PDB file of C-alpha atoms (C1' of nucleotides) in Angstrom:
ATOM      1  CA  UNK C1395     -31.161  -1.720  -5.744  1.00 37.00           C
ATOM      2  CA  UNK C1396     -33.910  -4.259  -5.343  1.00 36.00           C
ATOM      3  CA  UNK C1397     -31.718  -6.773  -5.945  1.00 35.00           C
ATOM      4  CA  UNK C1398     -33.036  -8.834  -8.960  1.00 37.00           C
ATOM      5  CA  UNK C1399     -29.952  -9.947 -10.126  1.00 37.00           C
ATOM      6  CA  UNK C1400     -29.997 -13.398  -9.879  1.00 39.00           C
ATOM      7  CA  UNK C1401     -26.720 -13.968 -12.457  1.00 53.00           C
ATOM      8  CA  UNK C1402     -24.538 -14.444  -9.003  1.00 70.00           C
ATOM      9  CA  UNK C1403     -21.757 -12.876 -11.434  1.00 80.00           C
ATOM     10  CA  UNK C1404     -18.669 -11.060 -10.178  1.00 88.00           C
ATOM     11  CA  UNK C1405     -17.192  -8.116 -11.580  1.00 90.00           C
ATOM     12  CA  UNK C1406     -13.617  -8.703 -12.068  1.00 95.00           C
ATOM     13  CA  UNK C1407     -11.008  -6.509 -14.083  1.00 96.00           C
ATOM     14  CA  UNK C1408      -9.977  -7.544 -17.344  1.00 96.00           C
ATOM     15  CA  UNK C1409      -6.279  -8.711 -17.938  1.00 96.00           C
ATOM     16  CA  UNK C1410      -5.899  -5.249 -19.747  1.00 95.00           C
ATOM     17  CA  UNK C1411      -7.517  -3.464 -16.493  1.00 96.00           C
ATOM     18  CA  UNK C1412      -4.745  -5.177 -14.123  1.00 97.00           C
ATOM     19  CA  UNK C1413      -2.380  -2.398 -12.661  1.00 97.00           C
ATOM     20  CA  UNK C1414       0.894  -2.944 -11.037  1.00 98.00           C
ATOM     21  CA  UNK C1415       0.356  -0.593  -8.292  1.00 97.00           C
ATOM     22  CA  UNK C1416      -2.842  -2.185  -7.384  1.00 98.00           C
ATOM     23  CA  UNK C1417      -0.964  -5.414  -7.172  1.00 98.00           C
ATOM     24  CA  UNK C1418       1.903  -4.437  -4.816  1.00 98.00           C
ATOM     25  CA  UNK C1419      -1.015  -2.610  -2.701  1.00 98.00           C
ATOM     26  CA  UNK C1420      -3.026  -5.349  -2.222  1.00 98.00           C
ATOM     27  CA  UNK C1421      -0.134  -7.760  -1.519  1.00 98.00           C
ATOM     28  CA  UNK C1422       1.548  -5.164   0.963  1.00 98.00           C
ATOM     29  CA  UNK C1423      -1.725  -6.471   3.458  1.00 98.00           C
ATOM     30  CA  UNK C1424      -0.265  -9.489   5.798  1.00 97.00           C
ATOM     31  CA  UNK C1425      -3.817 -10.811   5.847  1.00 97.00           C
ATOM     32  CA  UNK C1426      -4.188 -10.544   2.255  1.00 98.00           C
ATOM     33  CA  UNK C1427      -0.560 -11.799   1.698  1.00 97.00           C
ATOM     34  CA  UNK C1428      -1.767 -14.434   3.885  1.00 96.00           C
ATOM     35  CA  UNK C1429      -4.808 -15.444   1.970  1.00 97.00           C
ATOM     36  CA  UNK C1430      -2.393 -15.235  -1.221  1.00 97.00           C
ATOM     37  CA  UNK C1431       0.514 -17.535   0.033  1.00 96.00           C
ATOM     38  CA  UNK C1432      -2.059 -20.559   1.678  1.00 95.00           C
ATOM     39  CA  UNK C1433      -4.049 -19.822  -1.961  1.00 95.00           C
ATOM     40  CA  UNK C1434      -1.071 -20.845  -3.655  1.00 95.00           C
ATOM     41  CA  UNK C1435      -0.021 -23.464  -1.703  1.00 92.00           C
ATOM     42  CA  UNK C1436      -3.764 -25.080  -1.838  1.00 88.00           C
ATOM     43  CA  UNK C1437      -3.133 -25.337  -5.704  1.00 77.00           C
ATOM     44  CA  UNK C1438      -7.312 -25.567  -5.782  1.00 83.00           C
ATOM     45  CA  UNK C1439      -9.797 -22.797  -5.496  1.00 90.00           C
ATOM     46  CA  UNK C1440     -11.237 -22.360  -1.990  1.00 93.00           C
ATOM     47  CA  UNK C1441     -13.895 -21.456  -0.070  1.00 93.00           C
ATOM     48  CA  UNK C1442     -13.547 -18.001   1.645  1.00 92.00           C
ATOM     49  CA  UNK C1443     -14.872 -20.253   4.710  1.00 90.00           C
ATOM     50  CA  UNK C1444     -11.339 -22.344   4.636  1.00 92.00           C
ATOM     51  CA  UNK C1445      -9.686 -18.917   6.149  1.00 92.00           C
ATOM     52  CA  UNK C1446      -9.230 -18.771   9.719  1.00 88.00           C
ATOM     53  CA  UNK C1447      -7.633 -15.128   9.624  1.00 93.00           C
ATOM     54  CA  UNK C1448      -8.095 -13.651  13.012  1.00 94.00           C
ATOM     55  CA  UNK C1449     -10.220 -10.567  11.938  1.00 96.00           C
ATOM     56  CA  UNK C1450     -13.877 -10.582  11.432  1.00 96.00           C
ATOM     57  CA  UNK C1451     -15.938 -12.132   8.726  1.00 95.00           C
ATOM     58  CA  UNK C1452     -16.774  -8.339   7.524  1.00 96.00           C
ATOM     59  CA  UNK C1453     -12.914  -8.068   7.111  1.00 97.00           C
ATOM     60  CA  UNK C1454     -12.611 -10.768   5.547  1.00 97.00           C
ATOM     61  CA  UNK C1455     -14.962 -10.251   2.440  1.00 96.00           C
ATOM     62  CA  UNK C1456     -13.271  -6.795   2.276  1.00 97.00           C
ATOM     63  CA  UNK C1457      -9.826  -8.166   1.980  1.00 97.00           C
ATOM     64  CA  UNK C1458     -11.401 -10.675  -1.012  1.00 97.00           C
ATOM     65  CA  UNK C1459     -12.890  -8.218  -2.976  1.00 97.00           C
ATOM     66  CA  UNK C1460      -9.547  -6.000  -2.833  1.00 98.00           C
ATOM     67  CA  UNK C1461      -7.910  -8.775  -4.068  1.00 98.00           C
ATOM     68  CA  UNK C1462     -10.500  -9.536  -7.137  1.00 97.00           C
ATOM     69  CA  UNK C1463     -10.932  -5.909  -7.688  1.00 97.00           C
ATOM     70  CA  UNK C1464      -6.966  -5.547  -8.112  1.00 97.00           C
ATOM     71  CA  UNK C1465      -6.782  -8.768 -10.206  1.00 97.00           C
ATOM     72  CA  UNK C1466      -5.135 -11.080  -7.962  1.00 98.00           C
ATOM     73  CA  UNK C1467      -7.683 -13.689  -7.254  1.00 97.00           C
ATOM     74  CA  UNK C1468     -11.012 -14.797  -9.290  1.00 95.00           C
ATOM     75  CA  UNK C1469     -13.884 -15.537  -7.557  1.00 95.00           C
ATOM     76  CA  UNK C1470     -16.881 -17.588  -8.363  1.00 93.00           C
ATOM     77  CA  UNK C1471     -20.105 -18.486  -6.399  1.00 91.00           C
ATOM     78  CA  UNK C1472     -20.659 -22.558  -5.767  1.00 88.00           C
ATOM     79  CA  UNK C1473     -23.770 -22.827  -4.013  1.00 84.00           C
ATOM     80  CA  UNK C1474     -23.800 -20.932  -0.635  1.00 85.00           C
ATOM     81  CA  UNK C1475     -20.056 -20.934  -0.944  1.00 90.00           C
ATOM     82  CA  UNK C1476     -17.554 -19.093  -2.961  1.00 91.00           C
ATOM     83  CA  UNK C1477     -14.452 -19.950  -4.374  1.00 94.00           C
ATOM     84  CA  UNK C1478     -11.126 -18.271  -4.610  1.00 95.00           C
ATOM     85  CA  UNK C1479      -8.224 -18.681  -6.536  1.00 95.00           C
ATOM     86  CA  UNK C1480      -4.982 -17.089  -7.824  1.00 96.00           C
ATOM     87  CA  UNK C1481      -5.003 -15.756 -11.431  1.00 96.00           C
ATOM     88  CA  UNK C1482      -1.972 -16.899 -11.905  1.00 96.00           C
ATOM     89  CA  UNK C1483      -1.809 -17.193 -15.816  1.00 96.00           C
ATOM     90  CA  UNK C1484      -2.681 -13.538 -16.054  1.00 97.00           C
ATOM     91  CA  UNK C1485      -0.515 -12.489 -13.428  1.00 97.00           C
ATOM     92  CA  UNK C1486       2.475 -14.219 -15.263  1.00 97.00           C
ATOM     93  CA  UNK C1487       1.770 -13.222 -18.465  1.00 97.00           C
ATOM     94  CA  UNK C1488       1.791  -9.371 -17.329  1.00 97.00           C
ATOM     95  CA  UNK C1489       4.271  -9.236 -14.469  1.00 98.00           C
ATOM     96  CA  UNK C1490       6.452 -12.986 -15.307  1.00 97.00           C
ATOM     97  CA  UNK C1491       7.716 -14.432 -12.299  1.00 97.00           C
ATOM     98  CA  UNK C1492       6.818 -11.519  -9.804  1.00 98.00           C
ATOM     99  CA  UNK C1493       3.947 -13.321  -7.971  1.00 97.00           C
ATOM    100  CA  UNK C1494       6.803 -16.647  -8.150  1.00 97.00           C
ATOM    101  CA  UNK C1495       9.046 -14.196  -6.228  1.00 98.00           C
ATOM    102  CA  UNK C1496       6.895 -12.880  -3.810  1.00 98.00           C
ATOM    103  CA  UNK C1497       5.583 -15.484  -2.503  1.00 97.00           C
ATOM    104  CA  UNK C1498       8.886 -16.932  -2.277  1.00 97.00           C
ATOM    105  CA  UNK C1499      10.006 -14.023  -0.594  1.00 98.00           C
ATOM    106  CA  UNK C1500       6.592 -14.174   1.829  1.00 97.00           C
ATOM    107  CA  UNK C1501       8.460 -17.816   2.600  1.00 97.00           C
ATOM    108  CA  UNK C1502      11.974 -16.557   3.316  1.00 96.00           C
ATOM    109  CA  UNK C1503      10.485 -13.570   5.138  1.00 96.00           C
ATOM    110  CA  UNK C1504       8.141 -16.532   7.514  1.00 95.00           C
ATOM    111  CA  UNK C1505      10.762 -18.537   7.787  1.00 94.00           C
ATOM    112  CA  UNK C1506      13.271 -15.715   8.995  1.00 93.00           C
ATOM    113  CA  UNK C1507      10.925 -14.651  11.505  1.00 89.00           C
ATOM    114  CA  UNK C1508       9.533 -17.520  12.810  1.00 82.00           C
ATOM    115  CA  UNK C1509       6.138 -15.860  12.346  1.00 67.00           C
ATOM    116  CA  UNK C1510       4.622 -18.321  10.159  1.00 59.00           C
ATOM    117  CA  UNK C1511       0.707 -19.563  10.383  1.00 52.00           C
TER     118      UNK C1511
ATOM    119  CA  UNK U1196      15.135  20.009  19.569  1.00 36.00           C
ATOM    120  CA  UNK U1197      17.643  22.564  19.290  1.00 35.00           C
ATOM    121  CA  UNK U1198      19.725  20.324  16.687  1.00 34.00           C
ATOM    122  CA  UNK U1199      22.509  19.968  17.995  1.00 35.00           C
ATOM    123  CA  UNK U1200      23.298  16.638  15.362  1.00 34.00           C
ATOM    124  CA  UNK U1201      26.413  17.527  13.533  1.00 38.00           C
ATOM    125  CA  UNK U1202      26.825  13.614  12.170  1.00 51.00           C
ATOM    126  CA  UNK U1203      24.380  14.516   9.172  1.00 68.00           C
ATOM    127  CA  UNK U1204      23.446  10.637   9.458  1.00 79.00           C
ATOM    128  CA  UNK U1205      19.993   9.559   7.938  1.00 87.00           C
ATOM    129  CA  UNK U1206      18.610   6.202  10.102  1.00 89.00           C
ATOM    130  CA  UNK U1207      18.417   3.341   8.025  1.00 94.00           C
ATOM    131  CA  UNK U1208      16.920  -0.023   8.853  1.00 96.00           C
ATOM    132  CA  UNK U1209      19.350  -2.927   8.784  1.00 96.00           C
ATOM    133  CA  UNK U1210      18.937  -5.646   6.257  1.00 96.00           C
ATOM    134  CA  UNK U1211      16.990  -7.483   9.361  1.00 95.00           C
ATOM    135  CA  UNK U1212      15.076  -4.637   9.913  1.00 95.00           C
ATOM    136  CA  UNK U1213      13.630  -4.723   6.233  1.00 97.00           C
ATOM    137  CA  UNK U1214       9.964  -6.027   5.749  1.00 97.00           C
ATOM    138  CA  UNK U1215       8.747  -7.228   3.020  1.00 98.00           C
ATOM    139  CA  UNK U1216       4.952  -5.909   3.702  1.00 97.00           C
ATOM    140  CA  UNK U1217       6.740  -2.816   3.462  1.00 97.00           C
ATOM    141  CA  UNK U1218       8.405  -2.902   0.572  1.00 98.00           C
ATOM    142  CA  UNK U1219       5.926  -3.940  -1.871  1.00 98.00           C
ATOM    143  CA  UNK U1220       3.670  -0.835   0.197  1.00 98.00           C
ATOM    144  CA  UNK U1221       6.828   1.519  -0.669  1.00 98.00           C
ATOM    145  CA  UNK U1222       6.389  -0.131  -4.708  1.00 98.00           C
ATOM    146  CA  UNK U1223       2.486   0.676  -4.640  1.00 98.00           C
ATOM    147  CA  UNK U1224       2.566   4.153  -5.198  1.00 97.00           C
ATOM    148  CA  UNK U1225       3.145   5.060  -8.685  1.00 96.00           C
ATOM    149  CA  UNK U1226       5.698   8.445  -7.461  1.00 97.00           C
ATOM    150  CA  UNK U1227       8.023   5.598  -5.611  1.00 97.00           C
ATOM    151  CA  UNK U1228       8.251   3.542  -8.760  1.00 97.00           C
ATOM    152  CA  UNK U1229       9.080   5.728 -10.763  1.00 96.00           C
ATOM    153  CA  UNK U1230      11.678   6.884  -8.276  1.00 96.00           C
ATOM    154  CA  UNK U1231      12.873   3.533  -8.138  1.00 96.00           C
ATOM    155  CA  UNK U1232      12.816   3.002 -12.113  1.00 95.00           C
ATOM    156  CA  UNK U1233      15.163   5.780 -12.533  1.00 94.00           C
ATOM    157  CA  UNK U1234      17.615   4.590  -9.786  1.00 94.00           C
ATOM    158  CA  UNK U1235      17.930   1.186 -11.192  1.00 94.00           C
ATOM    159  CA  UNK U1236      18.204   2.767 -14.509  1.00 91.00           C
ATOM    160  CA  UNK U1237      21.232   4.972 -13.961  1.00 87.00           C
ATOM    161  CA  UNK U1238      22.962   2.270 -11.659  1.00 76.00           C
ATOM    162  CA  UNK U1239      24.902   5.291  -9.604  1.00 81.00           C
ATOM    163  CA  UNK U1240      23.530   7.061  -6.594  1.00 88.00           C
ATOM    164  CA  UNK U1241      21.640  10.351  -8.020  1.00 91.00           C
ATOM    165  CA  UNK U1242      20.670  13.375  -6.174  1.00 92.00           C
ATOM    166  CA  UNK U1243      17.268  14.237  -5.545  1.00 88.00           C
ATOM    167  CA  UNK U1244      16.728  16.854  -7.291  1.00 87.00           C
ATOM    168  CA  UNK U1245      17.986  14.941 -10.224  1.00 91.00           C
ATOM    169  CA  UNK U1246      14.126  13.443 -10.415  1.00 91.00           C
ATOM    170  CA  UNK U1247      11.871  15.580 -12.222  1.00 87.00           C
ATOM    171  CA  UNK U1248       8.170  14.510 -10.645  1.00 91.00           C
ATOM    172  CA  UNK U1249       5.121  16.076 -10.770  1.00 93.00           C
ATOM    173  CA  UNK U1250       4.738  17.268  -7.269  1.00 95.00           C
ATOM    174  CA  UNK U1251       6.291  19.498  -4.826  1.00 95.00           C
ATOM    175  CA  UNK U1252       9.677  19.321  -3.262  1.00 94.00           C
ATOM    176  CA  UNK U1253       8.213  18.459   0.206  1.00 94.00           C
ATOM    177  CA  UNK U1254       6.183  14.829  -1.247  1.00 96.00           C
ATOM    178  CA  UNK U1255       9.691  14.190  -3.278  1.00 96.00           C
ATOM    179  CA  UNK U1256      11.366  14.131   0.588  1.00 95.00           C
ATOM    180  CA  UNK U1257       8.390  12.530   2.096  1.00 96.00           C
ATOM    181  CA  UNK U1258       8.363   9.842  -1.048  1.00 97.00           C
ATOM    182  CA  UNK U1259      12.329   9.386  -0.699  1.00 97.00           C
ATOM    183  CA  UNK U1260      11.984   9.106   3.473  1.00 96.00           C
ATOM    184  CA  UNK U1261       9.387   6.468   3.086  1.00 97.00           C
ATOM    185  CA  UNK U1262      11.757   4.452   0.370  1.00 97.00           C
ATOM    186  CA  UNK U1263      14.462   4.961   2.979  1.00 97.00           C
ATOM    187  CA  UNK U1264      12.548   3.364   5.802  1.00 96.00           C
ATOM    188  CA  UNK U1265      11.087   0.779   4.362  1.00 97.00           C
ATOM    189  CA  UNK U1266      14.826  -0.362   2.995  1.00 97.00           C
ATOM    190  CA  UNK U1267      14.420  -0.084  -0.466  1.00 97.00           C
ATOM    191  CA  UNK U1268      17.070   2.524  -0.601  1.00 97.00           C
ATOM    192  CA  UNK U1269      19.944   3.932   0.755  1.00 95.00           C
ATOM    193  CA  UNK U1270      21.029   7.860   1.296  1.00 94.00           C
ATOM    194  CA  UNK U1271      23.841   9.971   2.042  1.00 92.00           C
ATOM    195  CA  UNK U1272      24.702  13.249   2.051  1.00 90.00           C
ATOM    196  CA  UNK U1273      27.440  14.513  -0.072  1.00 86.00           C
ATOM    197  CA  UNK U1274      27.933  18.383   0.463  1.00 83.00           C
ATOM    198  CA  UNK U1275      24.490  19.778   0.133  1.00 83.00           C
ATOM    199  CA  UNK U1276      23.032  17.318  -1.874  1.00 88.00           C
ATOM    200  CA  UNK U1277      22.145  14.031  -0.996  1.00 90.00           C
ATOM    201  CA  UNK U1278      22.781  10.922  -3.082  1.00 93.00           C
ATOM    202  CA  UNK U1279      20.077   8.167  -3.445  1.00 94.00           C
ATOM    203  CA  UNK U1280      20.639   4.611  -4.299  1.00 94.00           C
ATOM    204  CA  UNK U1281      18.555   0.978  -4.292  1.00 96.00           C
ATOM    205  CA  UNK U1282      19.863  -1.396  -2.087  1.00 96.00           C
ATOM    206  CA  UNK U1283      20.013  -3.955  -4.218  1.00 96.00           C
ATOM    207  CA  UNK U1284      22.468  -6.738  -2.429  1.00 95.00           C
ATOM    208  CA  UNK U1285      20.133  -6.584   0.713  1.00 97.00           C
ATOM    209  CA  UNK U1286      16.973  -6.534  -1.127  1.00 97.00           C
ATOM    210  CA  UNK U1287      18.431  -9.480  -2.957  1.00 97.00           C
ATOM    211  CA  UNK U1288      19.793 -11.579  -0.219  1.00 97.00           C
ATOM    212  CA  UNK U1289      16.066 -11.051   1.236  1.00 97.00           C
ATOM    213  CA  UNK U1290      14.096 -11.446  -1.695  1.00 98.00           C
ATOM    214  CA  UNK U1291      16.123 -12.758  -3.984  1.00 97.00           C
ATOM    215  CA  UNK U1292      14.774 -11.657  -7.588  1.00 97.00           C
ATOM    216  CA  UNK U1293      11.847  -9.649  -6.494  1.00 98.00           C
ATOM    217  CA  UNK U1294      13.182  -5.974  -7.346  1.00 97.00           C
ATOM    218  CA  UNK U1295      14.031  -7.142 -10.473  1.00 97.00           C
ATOM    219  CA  UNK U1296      10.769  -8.928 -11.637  1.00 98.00           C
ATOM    220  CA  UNK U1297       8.999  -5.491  -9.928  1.00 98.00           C
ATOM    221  CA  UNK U1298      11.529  -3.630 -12.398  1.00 97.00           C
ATOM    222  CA  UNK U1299      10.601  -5.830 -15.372  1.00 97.00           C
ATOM    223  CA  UNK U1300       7.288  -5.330 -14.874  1.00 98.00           C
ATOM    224  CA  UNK U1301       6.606  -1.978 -14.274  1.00 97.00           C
ATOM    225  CA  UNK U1302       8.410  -1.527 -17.864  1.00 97.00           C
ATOM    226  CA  UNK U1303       6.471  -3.777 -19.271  1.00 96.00           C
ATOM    227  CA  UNK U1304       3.260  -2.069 -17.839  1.00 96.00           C
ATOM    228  CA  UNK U1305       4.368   0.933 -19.057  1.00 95.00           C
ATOM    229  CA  UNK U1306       4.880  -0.542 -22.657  1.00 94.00           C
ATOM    230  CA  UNK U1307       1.770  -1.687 -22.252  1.00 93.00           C
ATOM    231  CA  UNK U1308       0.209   1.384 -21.527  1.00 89.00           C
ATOM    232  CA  UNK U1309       2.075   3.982 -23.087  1.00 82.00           C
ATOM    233  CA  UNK U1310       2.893   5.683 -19.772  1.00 67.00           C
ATOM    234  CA  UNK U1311       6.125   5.587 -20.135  1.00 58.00           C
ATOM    235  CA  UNK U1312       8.035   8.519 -18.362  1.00 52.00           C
TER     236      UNK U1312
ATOM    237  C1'  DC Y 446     -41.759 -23.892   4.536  1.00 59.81           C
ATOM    238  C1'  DC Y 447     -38.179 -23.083   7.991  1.00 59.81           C
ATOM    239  C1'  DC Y 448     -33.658 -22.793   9.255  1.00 59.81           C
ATOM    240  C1'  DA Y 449     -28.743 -23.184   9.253  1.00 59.81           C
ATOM    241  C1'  DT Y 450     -24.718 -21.856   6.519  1.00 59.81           C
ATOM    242  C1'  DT Y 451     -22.172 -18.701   3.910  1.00 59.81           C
ATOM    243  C1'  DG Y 452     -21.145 -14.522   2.535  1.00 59.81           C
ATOM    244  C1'  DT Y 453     -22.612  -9.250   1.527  1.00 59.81           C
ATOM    245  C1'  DA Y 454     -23.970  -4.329   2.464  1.00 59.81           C
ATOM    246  C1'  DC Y 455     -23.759  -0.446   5.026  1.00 59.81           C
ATOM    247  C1'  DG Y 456     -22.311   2.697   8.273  1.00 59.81           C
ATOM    248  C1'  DA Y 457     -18.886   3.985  11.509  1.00 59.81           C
ATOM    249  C1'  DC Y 458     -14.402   4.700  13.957  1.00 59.81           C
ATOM    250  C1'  DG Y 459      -9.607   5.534  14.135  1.00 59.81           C
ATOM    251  C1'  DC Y 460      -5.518   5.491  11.827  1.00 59.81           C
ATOM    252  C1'  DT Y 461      -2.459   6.219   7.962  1.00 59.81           C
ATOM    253  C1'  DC Y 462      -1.293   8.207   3.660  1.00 59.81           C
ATOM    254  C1'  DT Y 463      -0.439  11.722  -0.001  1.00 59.81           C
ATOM    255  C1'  DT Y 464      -0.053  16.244  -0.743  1.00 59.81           C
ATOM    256  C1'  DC Y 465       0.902  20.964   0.121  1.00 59.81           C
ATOM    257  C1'  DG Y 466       2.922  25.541   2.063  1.00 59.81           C
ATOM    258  C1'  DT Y 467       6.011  27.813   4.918  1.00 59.81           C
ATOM    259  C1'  DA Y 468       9.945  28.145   7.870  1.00 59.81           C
ATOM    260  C1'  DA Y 469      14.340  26.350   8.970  1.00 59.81           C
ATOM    261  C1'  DT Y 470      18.804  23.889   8.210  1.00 59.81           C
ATOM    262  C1'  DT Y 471      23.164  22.761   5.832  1.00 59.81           C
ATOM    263  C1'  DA Y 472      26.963  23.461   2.499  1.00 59.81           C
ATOM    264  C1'  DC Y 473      29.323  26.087  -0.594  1.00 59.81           C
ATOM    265  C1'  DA Y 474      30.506  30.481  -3.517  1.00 59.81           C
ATOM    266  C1'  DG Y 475      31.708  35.171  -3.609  1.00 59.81           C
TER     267       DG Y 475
ATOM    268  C1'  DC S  31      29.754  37.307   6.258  1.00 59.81           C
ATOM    269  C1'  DT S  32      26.157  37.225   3.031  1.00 59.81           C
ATOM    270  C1'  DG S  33      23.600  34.946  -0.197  1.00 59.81           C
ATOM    271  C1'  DT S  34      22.076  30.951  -2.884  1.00 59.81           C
ATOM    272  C1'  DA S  35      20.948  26.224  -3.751  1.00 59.81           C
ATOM    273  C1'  DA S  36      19.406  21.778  -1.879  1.00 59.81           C
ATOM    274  C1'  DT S  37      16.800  19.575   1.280  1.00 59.81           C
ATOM    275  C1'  DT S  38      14.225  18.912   5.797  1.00 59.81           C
ATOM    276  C1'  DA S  39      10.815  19.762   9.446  1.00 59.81           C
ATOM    277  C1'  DC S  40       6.495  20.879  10.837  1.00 59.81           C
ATOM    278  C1'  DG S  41       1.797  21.423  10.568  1.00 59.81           C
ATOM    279  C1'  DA S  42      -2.474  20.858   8.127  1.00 59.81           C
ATOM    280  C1'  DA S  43      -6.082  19.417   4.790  1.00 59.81           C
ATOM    281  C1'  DG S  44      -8.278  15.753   2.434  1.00 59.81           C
ATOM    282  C1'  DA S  45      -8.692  11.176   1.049  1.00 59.81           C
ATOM    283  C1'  DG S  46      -8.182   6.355   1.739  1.00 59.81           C
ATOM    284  C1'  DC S  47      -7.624   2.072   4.447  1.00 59.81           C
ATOM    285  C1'  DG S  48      -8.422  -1.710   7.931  1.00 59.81           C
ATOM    286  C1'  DT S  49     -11.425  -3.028  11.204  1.00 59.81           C
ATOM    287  C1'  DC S  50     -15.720  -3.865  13.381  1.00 59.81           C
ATOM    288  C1'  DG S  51     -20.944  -4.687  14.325  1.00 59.81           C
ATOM    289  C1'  DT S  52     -25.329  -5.411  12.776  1.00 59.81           C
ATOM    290  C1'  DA S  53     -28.635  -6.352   9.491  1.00 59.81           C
ATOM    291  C1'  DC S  54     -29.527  -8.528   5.086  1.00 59.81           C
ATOM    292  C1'  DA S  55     -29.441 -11.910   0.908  1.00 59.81           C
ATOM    293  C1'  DA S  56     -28.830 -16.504  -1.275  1.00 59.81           C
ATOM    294  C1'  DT S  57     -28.365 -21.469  -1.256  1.00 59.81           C
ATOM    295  C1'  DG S  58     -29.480 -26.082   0.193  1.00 59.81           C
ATOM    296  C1'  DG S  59     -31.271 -29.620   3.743  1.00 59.81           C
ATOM    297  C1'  DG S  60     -34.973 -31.230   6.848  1.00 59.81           C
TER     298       DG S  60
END
DNA sequence: CCCATTGTACGACGCTCTTCGTAATTACAG
DNA sequence: CTGTAATTACGAAGAGCGTCGTACAATGGG
């Protein structure tokens, strides 16, 4: 691959292609339940570089593309940056509510623990 | 271990115990949701050789002993068989809703898909 | 043009998971 | 007591996952 694709597209899965059981997998990551919960409280798509997760950058992108390639974020190149954010009106219109619930259970669950941020 | 346990007791972790990282891993695999479809279905403890799945007696323990851990459900032994139920009140006072919308979903997925049982 | 910033690709390591087969355990029926 | 049915325990094979380090690609500012 000589790498003459200069679209800067992203492959992402249909709404069709989104599975439940790659959903639950790649929320059952604390990092990537992490990146999910502070995504959803930002409201606004962010820059991979807003993370401070305490793994590697390498990490990192791995944990983003699970989440794209499982449908849970959408990602899109801005410049040298790249932005993230919840698909939330696909998520709702196949699973309603569930990504409501989890993250509100990702809340109790912090809040129980004492293990949030 | 010369088994010398006559209490027949299976360790179960207490609603405390439960994670919520590892419930939504014990949900990812398509075995353990169907598992868990059929419990919730029947709303009575079954046996477990009441589930019919396509895979050996030794994964259907190993499926049922990870659902067990993780605190999704509960089992006992009732002569030689042992009965299998969802915890529902402690998954509920955790995450309130979330079993439910997981339910909800994975029947609408498999609406949606035509993968129904 | 050069360089800093941001993120990717690739290979690697160790760990976990799913699955299986076989041997063993428990409870009940005859 | 002997046998059968239900389930577990143990070990093993094969795949997958999370993590890292290093080298590379793309964008935008001096």
């Amino acid at each position: 691959m000589t790498t003459a694709t200069s679209t800067r597209e992203l492959a992402h899965p249909t709404r069709d292609e989104i599975r439940l059981e790659g959903v639950l997998h790649a929320l059952s990551d604390p990092m990537r339940l992490l990146i999910v919960r502070e995504m959803a409280v930002a409201e606004a798509d962010l820059a991979c570089s807003y993370f401070t997760l305490p793994v590697t950058k390498s990490t990192t992108t791995h944990h983003f593309r699970v989440l794209r390639e499982s449908g849970v974020i959408r990602q899109a190149y801005r410049g040298t940056a790249k932005l993230n954010g919840l698909r939330r009106e696909d998520l709702d219109a196949l699973f309603p509510g569930l990504i409501e619930r989890v993250l509100e259970a990702a809340a109790l669950e912090a809040d129980r623990l004492g293990t949030d941020d």
